[in-house]
PDB file of C-alpha atoms in Angstrom:
ATOM      1  CA  MET A1361     116.653  97.421 119.389  1.00 41.00           C
ATOM      2  CA  ASN A1362     120.292  97.408 118.258  1.00 42.00           C
ATOM      3  CA  TYR A1363     119.685  99.411 115.082  1.00 40.00           C
ATOM      4  CA  LEU A1364     122.573 101.744 114.368  1.00 37.00           C
ATOM      5  CA  LYS A1365     122.484 104.650 111.929  1.00 36.00           C
ATOM      6  CA  THR A1366     125.087 104.006 109.269  1.00 34.00           C
ATOM      7  CA  LEU A1367     125.964 104.965 105.761  1.00 32.00           C
ATOM      8  CA  LEU A1368     126.456 101.820 103.776  1.00 34.00           C
ATOM      9  CA  SER A1369     128.881 101.464 100.932  1.00 30.00           C
ATOM     10  CA  ILE A1370     127.237  98.665  99.054  1.00 31.00           C
ATOM     11  CA  PRO A1371     127.292  97.508  95.439  1.00 31.00           C
ATOM     12  CA  LEU A1372     124.531  98.672  93.120  1.00 30.00           C
ATOM     13  CA  GLY A1373     122.132  96.806  90.904  1.00 33.00           C
ATOM     14  CA  PHE A1374     119.633  94.513  92.596  1.00 36.00           C
ATOM     15  CA  VAL A1375     116.177  93.318  91.592  1.00 38.00           C
ATOM     16  CA  LEU A1376     114.210  94.038  94.800  1.00 46.00           C
ATOM     17  CA  ALA A1377     114.389  97.778  94.334  1.00 47.00           C
ATOM     18  CA  VAL A1378     111.049  99.334  93.623  1.00 48.00           C
ATOM     19  CA  ASN A1379     111.014 101.940  90.880  1.00 48.00           C
ATOM     20  CA  PRO A1380     109.652 104.964  92.771  1.00 44.00           C
ATOM     21  CA  THR A1381     107.810 106.265  89.710  1.00 42.00           C
ATOM     22  CA  GLN A1382     105.992 102.957  89.341  1.00 45.00           C
ATOM     23  CA  LEU A1383     105.324 102.935  93.076  1.00 44.00           C
ATOM     24  CA  MET A1384     103.809 106.413  92.970  1.00 45.00           C
ATOM     25  CA  ALA A1385     101.511 105.396  90.101  1.00 43.00           C
ATOM     26  CA  GLN A1386      99.808 102.419  91.764  1.00 41.00           C
ATOM     27  CA  GLN A1387      98.267  99.812  89.519  1.00 42.00           C
ATOM     28  CA  THR A1388      94.628 100.505  88.765  1.00 44.00           C
ATOM     29  CA  ALA A1389      93.810  97.034  87.448  1.00 49.00           C
ATOM     30  CA  LYS A1390      93.564  94.949  90.603  1.00 53.00           C
ATOM     31  CA  PRO A1391      92.953  91.203  90.436  1.00 53.00           C
ATOM     32  CA  ALA A1392      89.429  90.035  91.259  1.00 61.00           C
ATOM     33  CA  THR A1393      90.803  87.729  93.943  1.00 83.00           C
ATOM     34  CA  VAL A1394      93.946  88.216  95.961  1.00 94.00           C
ATOM     35  CA  GLN A1395      96.301  85.266  96.168  1.00 96.00           C
ATOM     36  CA  ASN A1396      98.399  84.843  99.306  1.00 98.00           C
ATOM     37  CA  TYR A1397     101.557  83.716  97.491  1.00 97.00           C
ATOM     38  CA  LEU A1398     103.673  83.875 100.653  1.00 98.00           C
ATOM     39  CA  SER A1399     101.264  81.984 102.954  1.00 98.00           C
ATOM     40  CA  SER A1400     101.516  84.918 105.353  1.00 98.00           C
ATOM     41  CA  ALA A1401      98.853  86.155 107.741  1.00 97.00           C
ATOM     42  CA  GLU A1402      95.829  87.696 106.011  1.00 97.00           C
ATOM     43  CA  THR A1403      95.860  90.458 108.659  1.00 98.00           C
ATOM     44  CA  ILE A1404      98.966  92.192 110.003  1.00 98.00           C
ATOM     45  CA  SER A1405      98.745  94.551 112.985  1.00 97.00           C
ATOM     46  CA  ILE A1406     101.272  97.280 113.629  1.00 97.00           C
ATOM     47  CA  GLY A1407     100.949 100.512 115.591  1.00 94.00           C
ATOM     48  CA  GLY A1408      97.428  99.577 116.698  1.00 95.00           C
ATOM     49  CA  ILE A1409      96.178  99.350 113.101  1.00 97.00           C
ATOM     50  CA  ASN A1410      94.987  96.158 111.393  1.00 98.00           C
ATOM     51  CA  TYR A1411      96.033  95.841 107.757  1.00 98.00           C
ATOM     52  CA  GLN A1412      94.253  93.355 105.468  1.00 98.00           C
ATOM     53  CA  LEU A1413      95.834  91.611 102.484  1.00 98.00           C
ATOM     54  CA  SER A1414      94.405  93.600  99.566  1.00 97.00           C
ATOM     55  CA  TRP A1415      96.608  92.964  96.525  1.00 96.00           C
ATOM     56  CA  SER A1416      99.299  90.541  95.388  1.00 97.00           C
ATOM     57  CA  SER A1417     101.528  89.954  92.405  1.00 96.00           C
ATOM     58  CA  ASN A1418     103.920  87.283  91.150  1.00 95.00           C
ATOM     59  CA  PRO A1419     105.311  88.705  87.893  1.00 94.00           C
ATOM     60  CA  ASN A1420     108.087  86.094  87.656  1.00 95.00           C
ATOM     61  CA  ASN A1421     109.360  82.952  89.412  1.00 94.00           C
ATOM     62  CA  SER A1422     111.613  84.863  91.780  1.00 95.00           C
ATOM     63  CA  TYR A1423     109.538  87.911  92.840  1.00 96.00           C
ATOM     64  CA  TYR A1424     106.419  88.114  95.034  1.00 97.00           C
ATOM     65  CA  LYS A1425     104.665  91.214  96.338  1.00 97.00           C
ATOM     66  CA  GLN A1426     101.711  91.593  98.702  1.00 98.00           C
ATOM     67  CA  GLU A1427     100.056  94.822  99.864  1.00 98.00           C
ATOM     68  CA  TYR A1428      98.054  95.267 103.062  1.00 98.00           C
ATOM     69  CA  LEU A1429      95.641  98.145 103.710  1.00 98.00           C
ATOM     70  CA  PRO A1430      93.523  99.264 106.668  1.00 98.00           C
ATOM     71  CA  LYS A1431      89.792  98.623 106.281  1.00 96.00           C
ATOM     72  CA  GLY A1432      88.164 101.140 103.966  1.00 96.00           C
ATOM     73  CA  GLN A1433      91.316 102.229 102.126  1.00 96.00           C
ATOM     74  CA  LYS A1434      91.979 101.627  98.434  1.00 94.00           C
ATOM     75  CA  ALA A1435      95.425 101.162  96.869  1.00 91.00           C
ATOM     76  CA  GLU A1436      94.748 103.922  94.340  1.00 91.00           C
ATOM     77  CA  LYS A1437      94.538 106.553  97.105  1.00 94.00           C
ATOM     78  CA  TYR A1438      95.808 104.983 100.311  1.00 97.00           C
ATOM     79  CA  THR A1439      97.239 106.919 103.252  1.00 97.00           C
ATOM     80  CA  GLU A1440      98.732 103.883 105.027  1.00 97.00           C
ATOM     81  CA  MET A1441      99.991 100.564 103.685  1.00 98.00           C
ATOM     82  CA  LEU A1442     102.142  97.607 104.691  1.00 98.00           C
ATOM     83  CA  LEU A1443     104.098  95.601 102.126  1.00 98.00           C
ATOM     84  CA  LEU A1444     105.601  92.137 102.006  1.00 98.00           C
ATOM     85  CA  GLU A1445     107.990  91.338  99.183  1.00 97.00           C
ATOM     86  CA  VAL A1446     110.271  88.396  98.497  1.00 97.00           C
ATOM     87  CA  VAL A1447     112.978  87.975  95.905  1.00 96.00           C
ATOM     88  CA  LYS A1448     114.583  84.562  95.543  1.00 95.00           C
ATOM     89  CA  GLY A1449     118.174  84.324  94.430  1.00 94.00           C
ATOM     90  CA  ASN A1450     121.810  84.701  95.348  1.00 92.00           C
ATOM     91  CA  ILE A1451     121.620  88.222  96.786  1.00 91.00           C
ATOM     92  CA  THR A1452     122.483  89.998 100.007  1.00 93.00           C
ATOM     93  CA  VAL A1453     120.575  92.456 102.156  1.00 95.00           C
ATOM     94  CA  LYS A1454     123.115  95.155 101.324  1.00 94.00           C
ATOM     95  CA  GLN A1455     122.670  94.586  97.583  1.00 94.00           C
ATOM     96  CA  ALA A1456     118.887  94.896  97.921  1.00 95.00           C
ATOM     97  CA  VAL A1457     119.165  98.130  99.900  1.00 97.00           C
ATOM     98  CA  SER A1458     121.777  99.517  97.527  1.00 96.00           C
ATOM     99  CA  SER A1459     119.545  99.029  94.522  1.00 95.00           C
ATOM    100  CA  GLN A1460     116.685 100.976  96.122  1.00 96.00           C
ATOM    101  CA  ILE A1461     119.103 103.739  97.156  1.00 97.00           C
ATOM    102  CA  GLU A1462     120.279 104.031  93.558  1.00 96.00           C
ATOM    103  CA  LEU A1463     116.692 104.633  92.399  1.00 95.00           C
ATOM    104  CA  ILE A1464     116.146 107.279  95.097  1.00 97.00           C
ATOM    105  CA  GLN A1465     119.407 108.994  94.142  1.00 96.00           C
ATOM    106  CA  GLN A1466     118.277 109.104  90.502  1.00 96.00           C
ATOM    107  CA  ARG A1467     115.098 110.930  91.579  1.00 95.00           C
ATOM    108  CA  LYS A1468     116.945 113.699  93.407  1.00 94.00           C
ATOM    109  CA  GLY A1469     117.329 115.773  90.227  1.00 92.00           C
ATOM    110  CA  THR A1470     113.567 115.951  89.652  1.00 96.00           C
ATOM    111  CA  ASP A1471     112.052 115.231  93.073  1.00 96.00           C
ATOM    112  CA  PRO A1472     112.571 118.039  95.631  1.00 94.00           C
ATOM    113  CA  VAL A1473     111.860 115.819  98.660  1.00 95.00           C
ATOM    114  CA  ALA A1474     113.709 112.642  97.595  1.00 97.00           C
ATOM    115  CA  ASN A1475     115.933 111.612 100.496  1.00 96.00           C
ATOM    116  CA  TYR A1476     116.802 108.558 102.556  1.00 98.00           C
ATOM    117  CA  SER A1477     118.585 107.246 105.620  1.00 97.00           C
ATOM    118  CA  VAL A1478     119.797 103.751 106.427  1.00 98.00           C
ATOM    119  CA  ILE A1479     119.549 101.994 109.784  1.00 97.00           C
ATOM    120  CA  GLU A1480     121.435  98.726 110.230  1.00 96.00           C
ATOM    121  CA  ASN A1481     120.917  95.977 112.800  1.00 94.00           C
ATOM    122  CA  ILE A1482     124.245  94.162 112.620  1.00 91.00           C
ATOM    123  CA  GLU A1483     123.221  91.417 115.082  1.00 91.00           C
ATOM    124  CA  LYS A1484     120.209  90.371 112.988  1.00 91.00           C
ATOM    125  CA  ASN A1485     121.732  91.207 109.580  1.00 90.00           C
ATOM    126  CA  GLU A1486     118.735  93.445 108.888  1.00 96.00           C
ATOM    127  CA  VAL A1487     118.562  96.912 107.392  1.00 98.00           C
ATOM    128  CA  ILE A1488     115.814  99.522 107.436  1.00 98.00           C
ATOM    129  CA  LEU A1489     115.767 101.976 104.558  1.00 98.00           C
ATOM    130  CA  ASP A1490     113.809 105.093 105.523  1.00 98.00           C
ATOM    131  CA  PHE A1491     112.993 107.263 102.492  1.00 98.00           C
ATOM    132  CA  LEU A1492     110.821 110.050 101.182  1.00 98.00           C
ATOM    133  CA  MET A1493     109.719 110.870  97.637  1.00 97.00           C
ATOM    134  CA  SER A1494     107.078 112.813  95.760  1.00 96.00           C
ATOM    135  CA  GLN A1495     105.350 113.044  92.414  1.00 94.00           C
ATOM    136  CA  ASP A1496     102.869 115.724  91.394  1.00 92.00           C
ATOM    137  CA  ASP A1497     100.657 116.310  94.479  1.00 93.00           C
ATOM    138  CA  ILE A1498     101.626 113.021  96.203  1.00 96.00           C
ATOM    139  CA  VAL A1499     104.234 112.837  98.969  1.00 97.00           C
ATOM    140  CA  GLU A1500     105.160 109.356 100.170  1.00 97.00           C
ATOM    141  CA  TRP A1501     107.274 108.184 103.104  1.00 98.00           C
ATOM    142  CA  ASN A1502     108.421 104.560 103.306  1.00 98.00           C
ATOM    143  CA  ALA A1503     110.417 102.408 105.668  1.00 98.00           C
ATOM    144  CA  TYR A1504     111.567  99.079 104.222  1.00 98.00           C
ATOM    145  CA  ARG A1505     112.956  96.416 106.537  1.00 98.00           C
ATOM    146  CA  TYR A1506     115.140  93.923 104.664  1.00 98.00           C
ATOM    147  CA  LYS A1507     116.237  90.505 105.920  1.00 97.00           C
ATOM    148  CA  LEU A1508     117.720  87.314 104.519  1.00 95.00           C
ATOM    149  CA  VAL A1509     115.393  84.287 104.674  1.00 94.00           C
ATOM    150  CA  ASP A1510     116.807  80.759 104.791  1.00 89.00           C
ATOM    151  CA  GLY A1511     119.932  81.946 102.978  1.00 88.00           C
ATOM    152  CA  LYS A1512     118.052  81.888  99.673  1.00 90.00           C
ATOM    153  CA  ALA A1513     115.801  84.958  99.493  1.00 96.00           C
ATOM    154  CA  ILE A1514     115.427  88.547 100.641  1.00 97.00           C
ATOM    155  CA  GLN A1515     112.246  89.489 102.484  1.00 98.00           C
ATOM    156  CA  LEU A1516     111.077  93.085 102.612  1.00 98.00           C
ATOM    157  CA  PHE A1517     108.580  94.158 105.278  1.00 98.00           C
ATOM    158  CA  GLY A1518     107.594  97.734 104.575  1.00 98.00           C
ATOM    159  CA  MET A1519     105.460 100.566 105.878  1.00 98.00           C
ATOM    160  CA  SER A1520     104.197 103.370 103.649  1.00 98.00           C
ATOM    161  CA  LYS A1521     102.406 106.647 104.445  1.00 98.00           C
ATOM    162  CA  ARG A1522     101.030 109.002 101.788  1.00 97.00           C
ATOM    163  CA  SER A1523      99.625 112.495 101.495  1.00 96.00           C
ATOM    164  CA  TYR A1524      97.662 113.980  98.614  1.00 96.00           C
ATOM    165  CA  GLY A1525      97.761 117.730  98.099  1.00 92.00           C
ATOM    166  CA  ASN A1526      98.909 119.088 101.476  1.00 82.00           C
ATOM    167  CA  SER A1527     102.592 118.225 101.605  1.00 90.00           C
ATOM    168  CA  THR A1528     103.491 120.864 104.223  1.00 92.00           C
ATOM    169  CA  GLU A1529     101.097 119.426 106.801  1.00 94.00           C
ATOM    170  CA  PHE A1530     102.180 115.854 106.002  1.00 95.00           C
ATOM    171  CA  LEU A1531     105.901 116.656 106.244  1.00 96.00           C
ATOM    172  CA  THR A1532     105.410 118.549 109.526  1.00 95.00           C
ATOM    173  CA  SER A1533     103.470 115.629 111.000  1.00 96.00           C
ATOM    174  CA  LEU A1534     106.021 113.137 109.660  1.00 96.00           C
ATOM    175  CA  LYS A1535     108.872 115.016 111.316  1.00 95.00           C
ATOM    176  CA  SER A1536     107.491 114.166 114.761  1.00 94.00           C
ATOM    177  CA  ALA A1537     105.985 110.733 113.929  1.00 97.00           C
ATOM    178  CA  ARG A1538     108.779 109.260 111.781  1.00 97.00           C
ATOM    179  CA  THR A1539     110.801 107.877 114.694  1.00 97.00           C
ATOM    180  CA  THR A1540     107.676 106.214 116.102  1.00 97.00           C
ATOM    181  CA  TYR A1541     106.876 104.609 112.746  1.00 98.00           C
ATOM    182  CA  ILE A1542     110.433 103.342 112.329  1.00 98.00           C
ATOM    183  CA  ASN A1543     110.420 101.924 115.867  1.00 97.00           C
ATOM    184  CA  GLN A1544     107.094 100.190 115.190  1.00 98.00           C
ATOM    185  CA  LEU A1545     108.537  98.560 112.088  1.00 98.00           C
ATOM    186  CA  ALA A1546     111.871  97.709 113.734  1.00 97.00           C
ATOM    187  CA  THR A1547     110.297  96.064 116.774  1.00 96.00           C
ATOM    188  CA  ALA A1548     107.419  94.314 114.995  1.00 96.00           C
ATOM    189  CA  GLU A1549     107.688  90.608 114.377  1.00 95.00           C
ATOM    190  CA  VAL A1550     108.489  90.165 110.700  1.00 96.00           C
ATOM    191  CA  PRO A1551     105.523  88.282 109.211  1.00 97.00           C
ATOM    192  CA  LYS A1552     106.178  84.583 108.807  1.00 96.00           C
ATOM    193  CA  ILE A1553     106.172  83.442 105.205  1.00 97.00           C
ATOM    194  CA  LYS A1554     106.671  80.310 103.147  1.00 95.00           C
ATOM    195  CA  ILE A1555     108.894  80.851 100.154  1.00 92.00           C
ATOM    196  CA  PRO A1556     107.185  79.325  97.105  1.00 88.00           C
TER     197      PRO A1556
END
């Protein structure tokens, strides 16, 4: 697998970071039809679960986001989700990761579970950011796998797990399952995309 635990000293301030507060408050106005901006597979399988493309967004010419959910789940109250994101521009993997870390660090004063770890695959120039955050009765764990695509964009392939109301049970379960989830993400084939 060649992923090594490291602490990265990387510059801050990159666009691909997801504001955790916005992430926790999922959009309620979903488009009537979902556009596959990245020409990726409509179904992605990981860990024995099939995830269907359920939502997409292209808020500007350089940013694309697609969410995938298991059958029967809704974005407003999901327990499992996969994400594909692409940001075009002159950026590095380390800059993308650094920007997300900065947002997590900012949460630490108000979020009792906010924490992260970084796993780097030097051979593939990929990084996995493994992080935890909460808001109100929601606890969310994410693993984001970042890679450079064609030297002109950063692709994020992410896994998200959520709990509503019973954080103790979720955190206990996550403690034993986290390594499995990270390994599933690290060893999965990154979905093929076409950069618009």
